[in-house]
XYZ file of C-alpha atoms in Angstrom:
172
model
C -39.775 30.926 57.604
C -38.308 34.060 56.578
C -35.662 36.371 58.237
C -34.299 39.603 56.991
C -31.258 41.312 58.389
C -29.644 44.704 57.780
C -25.950 44.942 56.489
C -24.715 44.637 60.139
C -26.559 41.299 60.525
C -29.176 42.702 62.733
C -32.721 41.104 62.392
C -35.222 43.627 61.167
C -37.966 41.253 59.806
C -39.279 37.870 60.840
C -42.370 36.125 59.757
C -44.537 33.967 61.949
C -43.413 30.840 60.330
C -39.830 31.684 61.307
C -40.848 32.568 64.917
C -42.517 29.141 65.223
C -39.461 27.292 63.945
C -37.042 29.033 66.064
C -39.295 29.341 69.117
C -38.714 33.085 69.587
C -41.017 36.104 68.924
C -39.811 38.822 66.507
C -40.064 41.410 69.317
C -37.240 39.229 71.181
C -35.188 38.819 68.218
C -35.389 42.417 66.553
C -32.053 44.055 66.432
C -29.961 41.020 67.440
C -27.397 39.457 65.069
C -28.953 36.555 63.082
C -25.807 34.316 63.811
C -26.071 34.906 67.542
C -29.630 34.251 67.466
C -29.385 31.121 65.569
C -26.563 29.951 68.019
C -28.569 30.742 70.963
C -31.600 28.843 69.978
C -30.079 26.149 68.099
C -26.610 25.095 69.393
C -25.589 22.427 67.121
C -25.309 23.163 63.373
C -24.503 20.531 60.644
C -22.965 21.642 57.364
C -25.075 21.558 54.575
C -24.296 21.191 50.919
C -21.237 22.958 49.353
C -21.407 26.837 49.927
C -21.651 29.146 46.958
C -20.926 32.894 46.415
C -24.670 33.364 46.389
C -25.994 31.289 49.268
C -24.799 29.493 52.416
C -26.718 26.447 53.781
C -26.766 24.422 57.122
C -28.898 22.079 58.822
C -29.814 22.503 62.619
C -31.575 20.155 64.818
C -33.834 21.795 67.629
C -36.075 20.531 70.187
C -39.600 22.061 70.589
C -39.027 25.184 72.847
C -42.211 24.288 74.998
C -40.736 21.032 76.080
C -37.410 19.655 77.026
C -38.334 16.276 75.843
C -40.270 17.318 72.877
C -39.736 16.244 69.375
C -36.568 16.888 67.479
C -37.051 19.147 64.631
C -34.638 19.388 61.688
C -34.511 22.972 60.160
C -32.522 23.780 57.047
C -31.273 27.466 56.713
C -30.430 28.920 53.558
C -28.895 32.478 53.683
C -28.903 34.679 50.677
C -27.259 38.093 50.315
C -29.749 41.042 49.852
C -28.825 43.620 47.330
C -30.278 47.139 46.640
C -31.038 48.082 43.100
C -27.560 49.679 42.638
C -25.919 46.432 43.502
C -24.848 47.113 46.937
C -25.310 44.572 49.737
C -27.780 45.666 52.221
C -28.316 42.781 54.333
C -29.086 38.962 54.359
C -32.390 36.882 53.680
C -32.588 33.672 55.563
C -35.104 31.013 54.492
C -35.922 28.414 57.119
C -37.525 25.190 56.113
C -38.459 22.338 58.358
C -37.196 18.985 56.741
C -38.023 16.957 59.743
C -40.433 14.669 57.824
C -37.887 14.350 54.896
C -35.054 13.445 57.335
C -37.342 10.799 59.029
C -38.257 9.355 55.438
C -34.494 9.195 54.536
C -33.758 7.325 57.737
C -36.514 4.869 57.163
C -35.346 4.514 53.485
C -31.891 3.685 54.736
C -33.032 1.189 57.399
C -35.304 -0.572 54.780
C -32.300 -0.993 52.344
C -30.198 -2.311 55.001
C -32.848 -4.806 56.075
C -33.510 -5.826 52.577
C -29.797 -6.324 51.931
C -29.649 -8.619 54.849
C -32.606 -10.573 53.692
C -31.179 -11.005 50.410
C -27.770 -12.148 51.716
C -29.161 -14.882 53.750
C -30.768 -17.121 50.817
C -27.965 -16.049 48.556
C -25.290 -17.411 50.959
C -26.968 -20.773 51.067
C -27.114 -20.866 47.329
C -23.621 -19.990 46.940
C -22.437 -22.484 49.390
C -24.328 -25.518 48.143
C -23.464 -24.604 44.596
C -19.703 -24.458 45.600
C -20.036 -27.841 47.324
C -21.519 -29.433 44.352
C -19.093 -28.098 41.906
C -16.073 -28.769 44.057
C -16.862 -32.504 45.063
C -18.137 -35.206 42.832
C -18.227 -37.940 45.552
C -21.871 -37.222 46.578
C -24.626 -39.662 46.003
C -27.551 -38.802 43.780
C -29.682 -38.388 46.901
C -27.294 -36.040 48.526
C -26.986 -33.905 45.094
C -30.766 -33.820 45.006
C -30.914 -32.613 48.532
C -28.350 -29.764 47.826
C -30.203 -28.859 44.620
C -33.473 -28.826 46.548
C -31.779 -26.315 49.211
C -30.603 -24.332 46.298
C -34.131 -24.141 44.575
C -35.718 -23.413 47.754
C -33.544 -20.441 48.565
C -33.746 -19.113 44.888
C -37.612 -19.011 45.432
C -37.072 -17.230 48.767
C -35.040 -14.631 46.724
C -37.535 -14.383 43.973
C -40.299 -13.704 46.531
C -38.108 -10.982 48.188
C -37.308 -9.320 44.800
C -41.099 -9.248 43.843
C -41.980 -7.797 46.992
C -39.184 -5.034 46.354
C -40.657 -4.354 42.772
C -44.180 -4.275 44.366
C -42.945 -1.603 46.952
C -41.274 0.393 44.338
C -44.430 0.373 42.328
C -46.358 1.669 45.251
């Protein structure tokens, strides 16, 4: 989406993509302050990456205006100052991008990493525990030692399978 304002921050241009993302028609937004419009249609802002002299960024989450329980959309705003040929600032250009899918993928990735770490920790704990017992205590019978070594080997195989699955996933 694209929104352009004049020097006083009043909206004087809005394309269809911006109308759809914000849930408001250009006719309703024309002449209104961009900042007030954003605050009225999207009350909660999240800071974006560090601001620069050339651009400001922030993220907003907004429900589809057609439904109170509709899907939550994540929109990234990037505001750039607009300059005339003589270098005088004449307004602001706002680029809007729906990053809902990227946000969902990032959440899925984080959840996957958390689950994978947990799945790796379980057999690793067994391997470490049985190894420590074998190293610390010499009074075990050969049968007990073999049983402990068998647990260590089985859990090492589980770890190997998990790591192989992770490599397969990374290739996909």
